[in-house]
C-alpha cells in the first residue's frame, strides 16, 4: 500500500491516518515526494485580511459566533484593507485572501464587490483574490467572480451530516444541504474551489475523517485548507472538551490528513492552516514539509486581531505584516522550499480540470 497513490479505499485511508513510528515517517516522506513531483517545490503566499468579525451565524465551535457577546465587533475600513493589499502586492505576495464572518445583506455584498474592483485597480489587475465569506447565493458568487475574485474557500467543516449538526445548530441558518449546494454553485460559477474540515472535533472518528477525504475527491476540489480544531471557552462546544484528543494528537493527525490527501489528490493546492501554528510554533512549516504548498501570512491590521480569535492562543496577534513576512521567509527557506514570489500559484488541478472541460 505504501507506494499506492490516488486509488486508496476507505479502509486503507483509515489505516494510514492511524500510522505512527516508522510507517508514519514513510507516509510523510512519500507525501512530500508526491507534492514536489506534481506541484514543484514552491510555497505560495496568500496575504490574509480578516476584514470583519461580524457574523450572522452561530457555529458551535467558533469564537466569533453571533452569540458570543464578549467579542467587540469590527469592520476594517476600506482604506486599511487596501493598504494591506498594497503591502501584499508591493512585497510580491501575488495573492490575497479576504475573509470575514458570514453576512448576506445587500450592503455587505456591495461592499465586497466594490473592494474587489478597487484591489484590482490598485494592483494593475495583478493581485489574485480569494474570498472566504461564507455561503452566498449563486448570483452573489457570480457578481464577485465577475468583479475579480477567482478562488473561494468554503470549508464543509464535516462531510458527515450527523456530525455537522453536532457542531452547528440544527436550523435553517446552518443547513448542511445549503453548504453542499454552495460548493456546487462556486464550481459552476468558475472559481477555483477550496474546502476543508476541522480535525479532532469532539465526536469525530477516523471513519468520519476518511469519508471527508473521499468527499474532497468526489467533489473534485482544487484547494484544501484543514487544520486542528481548537477549543474556545466562550463557545457551546467547549463543554465537550473532555472528549478531545490532546493538542499534540490533533496536530499529528492533522499532518497525517494532509499527507494522505496529497496521495489522494496529488495536484491540488493544500494550505498549511494557521491553527497548526497555535499548537506548534513551527506547525505550518512542518505541514509544508509533508505535502502542503500554500501559506497565508496574516495581513490583518494588528489593532483588530484580538477580536478575530476563532480559538484560544491564535498566533501572531501582535506581529505586524513586515515582521511576519521576515520570520516566515527564513523558516520556509530553512525547511528547504522556495517562495513563489510574484506568482499566483494557481492549483494545477484546476488548470487540468479546465483543459479537460474545453475538450
Ligand atoms: N465565515 C466564513 C465561514 O465560516 O466559511 C469564513 C470565516 S471562518 C472564521 C473560517 C474557518 O475558521 C471556518 O471554516 C472554520 O473551519 C475555522 N474555525 C472556526 N472556529 C474554529 C476553531 N475553534 N478551531 C479551528 N478552526 C476554527
Ligand atoms: Fe461565522 Fe464562519 Fe465563525 Fe461560523 S465559522 S460563526 S460562519 S465566522
Tab-separated table of N, CA and C in Angstrom, residues 130-187:
chain	number	residue	atom	x	y	z
A	130	UNK	N	-8.693	35.658	-3.383
A	130	UNK	CA	-9.505	34.554	-2.869
A	130	UNK	C	-10.500	35.150	-1.889
A	131	UNK	N	-11.732	34.675	-1.928
A	131	UNK	CA	-12.717	35.107	-0.928
A	131	UNK	C	-13.035	33.962	0.013
A	132	UNK	N	-13.346	34.309	1.259
A	132	UNK	CA	-13.806	33.321	2.237
A	132	UNK	C	-14.845	34.041	3.102
A	133	UNK	N	-16.019	34.206	2.535
A	133	UNK	CA	-17.085	34.996	3.172
A	133	UNK	C	-18.366	34.176	3.307
A	134	UNK	N	-18.221	32.867	3.369
A	134	UNK	CA	-19.355	32.008	3.692
A	134	UNK	C	-20.296	31.726	2.535
A	135	UNK	N	-21.489	31.234	2.930
A	135	UNK	CA	-22.491	30.827	1.927
A	135	UNK	C	-23.208	32.051	1.374
A	136	UNK	N	-23.308	32.085	0.056
A	136	UNK	CA	-23.987	33.196	-0.621
A	136	UNK	C	-24.800	32.608	-1.759
A	137	UNK	N	-25.665	33.435	-2.359
A	137	UNK	CA	-26.450	32.943	-3.495
A	137	UNK	C	-25.539	32.823	-4.720
A	138	UNK	N	-26.010	32.045	-5.678
A	138	UNK	CA	-25.277	31.883	-6.944
A	138	UNK	C	-25.052	33.255	-7.586
A	139	UNK	N	-26.071	34.110	-7.496
A	139	UNK	CA	-25.994	35.442	-8.110
A	139	UNK	C	-24.842	36.251	-7.484
A	140	UNK	N	-24.731	36.162	-6.149
A	140	UNK	CA	-23.653	36.888	-5.465
A	140	UNK	C	-22.296	36.310	-5.848
A	141	UNK	N	-22.198	34.976	-5.824
A	141	UNK	CA	-20.925	34.367	-6.220
A	141	UNK	C	-20.531	34.833	-7.620
A	142	UNK	N	-21.523	34.917	-8.526
A	142	UNK	CA	-21.227	35.315	-9.913
A	142	UNK	C	-20.767	36.777	-9.957
A	143	UNK	N	-21.481	37.603	-9.196
A	143	UNK	CA	-21.149	39.041	-9.186
A	143	UNK	C	-19.708	39.241	-8.704
A	144	UNK	N	-19.337	38.561	-7.635
A	144	UNK	CA	-17.980	38.707	-7.091
A	144	UNK	C	-16.934	38.134	-8.052
A	145	UNK	N	-17.301	37.054	-8.722
A	145	UNK	CA	-16.374	36.445	-9.690
A	145	UNK	C	-16.102	37.438	-10.831
A	146	UNK	N	-17.187	38.039	-11.301
A	146	UNK	CA	-17.040	38.995	-12.412
A	146	UNK	C	-16.254	40.238	-11.997
A	147	UNK	N	-16.263	40.527	-10.686
A	147	UNK	CA	-15.516	41.704	-10.213
A	147	UNK	C	-14.067	41.375	-9.861
A	148	UNK	N	-13.660	40.137	-10.011
A	148	UNK	CA	-12.228	39.843	-9.868
A	148	UNK	C	-11.827	38.731	-8.910
A	149	UNK	N	-12.778	38.191	-8.113
A	149	UNK	CA	-12.382	37.064	-7.249
A	149	UNK	C	-12.274	35.817	-8.120
A	150	UNK	N	-11.251	35.005	-7.893
A	150	UNK	CA	-11.166	33.801	-8.737
A	150	UNK	C	-10.984	32.513	-7.943
A	151	UNK	N	-10.827	32.661	-6.616
A	151	UNK	CA	-10.775	31.452	-5.775
A	151	UNK	C	-11.710	31.676	-4.597
A	152	UNK	N	-12.266	30.590	-4.080
A	152	UNK	CA	-13.186	30.737	-2.936
A	152	UNK	C	-12.964	29.582	-1.970
A	153	UNK	N	-12.868	29.928	-0.689
A	153	UNK	CA	-12.693	28.900	0.354
A	153	UNK	C	-13.972	28.782	1.158
A	154	UNK	N	-14.522	27.594	1.190
A	154	UNK	CA	-15.719	27.343	1.998
A	154	UNK	C	-15.578	25.936	2.591
A	155	UNK	N	-15.126	25.886	3.825
A	155	UNK	CA	-14.947	24.562	4.432
A	155	UNK	C	-16.299	23.898	4.669
A	156	UNK	N	-16.363	22.615	4.399
A	156	UNK	CA	-17.591	21.878	4.705
A	156	UNK	C	-17.650	21.607	6.215
A	157	UNK	N	-16.527	21.715	6.878
A	157	UNK	CA	-16.359	21.520	8.343
A	157	UNK	C	-16.477	20.053	8.756
A	158	UNK	N	-17.492	19.347	8.261
A	158	UNK	CA	-17.549	17.884	8.325
A	158	UNK	C	-18.490	17.445	7.226
A	159	UNK	N	-18.106	16.410	6.471
A	159	UNK	CA	-18.979	15.946	5.385
A	159	UNK	C	-20.025	14.969	5.906
A	160	UNK	N	-19.991	14.678	7.210
A	160	UNK	CA	-20.977	13.764	7.787
A	160	UNK	C	-22.131	14.598	8.374
A	161	UNK	N	-23.316	14.376	7.846
A	161	UNK	CA	-24.467	15.208	8.221
A	161	UNK	C	-24.729	15.197	9.729
A	162	UNK	N	-24.605	14.006	10.302
A	162	UNK	CA	-24.892	13.886	11.745
A	162	UNK	C	-23.874	14.682	12.572
A	163	UNK	N	-22.605	14.533	12.211
A	163	UNK	CA	-21.561	15.274	12.928
A	163	UNK	C	-21.713	16.785	12.680
A	164	UNK	N	-22.097	17.120	11.444
A	164	UNK	CA	-22.275	18.542	11.102
A	164	UNK	C	-23.251	19.194	12.078
A	165	UNK	N	-24.341	18.473	12.373
A	165	UNK	CA	-25.347	19.065	13.273
A	165	UNK	C	-24.974	18.933	14.747
A	166	UNK	N	-23.897	18.210	15.051
A	166	UNK	CA	-23.401	18.233	16.433
A	166	UNK	C	-22.530	19.475	16.652
A	167	UNK	N	-22.054	20.072	15.550
A	167	UNK	CA	-21.180	21.248	15.704
A	167	UNK	C	-21.830	22.528	15.153
A	168	UNK	N	-23.084	22.390	14.700
A	168	UNK	CA	-23.856	23.561	14.254
A	168	UNK	C	-25.266	23.445	14.828
A	169	UNK	N	-25.926	24.580	15.060
A	169	UNK	CA	-27.333	24.491	15.452
A	169	UNK	C	-28.126	23.831	14.321
A	170	UNK	N	-29.138	23.053	14.706
A	170	UNK	CA	-29.942	22.372	13.683
A	170	UNK	C	-31.094	23.298	13.288
A	171	UNK	N	-30.789	24.263	12.420
A	171	UNK	CA	-31.846	25.173	11.948
A	171	UNK	C	-31.522	25.640	10.534
A	172	UNK	N	-32.426	26.406	9.975
A	172	UNK	CA	-32.310	26.774	8.573
A	172	UNK	C	-31.066	27.615	8.262
A	173	UNK	N	-30.604	28.390	9.243
A	173	UNK	CA	-29.422	29.240	9.014
A	173	UNK	C	-28.151	28.393	8.890
A	174	UNK	N	-28.200	27.181	9.400
A	174	UNK	CA	-26.992	26.345	9.392
A	174	UNK	C	-27.243	25.038	8.640
A	175	UNK	N	-27.874	25.150	7.462
A	175	UNK	CA	-28.266	23.946	6.734
A	175	UNK	C	-27.067	23.258	6.063
A	176	UNK	N	-26.930	21.968	6.343
A	176	UNK	CA	-25.863	21.151	5.743
A	176	UNK	C	-26.044	21.111	4.221
A	177	UNK	N	-27.304	20.918	3.810
A	177	UNK	CA	-27.579	20.802	2.367
A	177	UNK	C	-27.205	22.099	1.644
A	178	UNK	N	-27.480	23.245	2.297
A	178	UNK	CA	-27.152	24.506	1.623
A	178	UNK	C	-25.645	24.706	1.493
A	179	UNK	N	-24.917	24.196	2.472
A	179	UNK	CA	-23.450	24.333	2.380
A	179	UNK	C	-22.922	23.514	1.198
A	180	UNK	N	-23.476	22.315	1.040
A	180	UNK	CA	-23.053	21.483	-0.102
A	180	UNK	C	-23.444	22.163	-1.412
A	181	UNK	N	-24.663	22.666	-1.435
A	181	UNK	CA	-25.135	23.373	-2.648
A	181	UNK	C	-24.230	24.551	-2.984
A	182	UNK	N	-23.810	25.290	-1.933
A	182	UNK	CA	-22.958	26.468	-2.152
A	182	UNK	C	-21.644	26.038	-2.818
A	183	UNK	N	-21.111	24.896	-2.403
A	183	UNK	CA	-19.863	24.425	-3.028
A	183	UNK	C	-20.094	24.138	-4.514
A	184	UNK	N	-21.272	23.569	-4.824
A	184	UNK	CA	-21.629	23.304	-6.232
A	184	UNK	C	-21.749	24.605	-7.012
A	185	UNK	N	-22.384	25.610	-6.407
A	185	UNK	CA	-22.565	26.900	-7.103
A	185	UNK	C	-21.213	27.533	-7.411
A	186	UNK	N	-20.288	27.413	-6.447
A	186	UNK	CA	-18.959	28.012	-6.651
A	186	UNK	C	-18.270	27.378	-7.850
A	187	UNK	N	-18.421	26.069	-7.941
A	187	UNK	CA	-17.788	25.359	-9.043
A	187	UNK	C	-18.412	25.756	-10.379
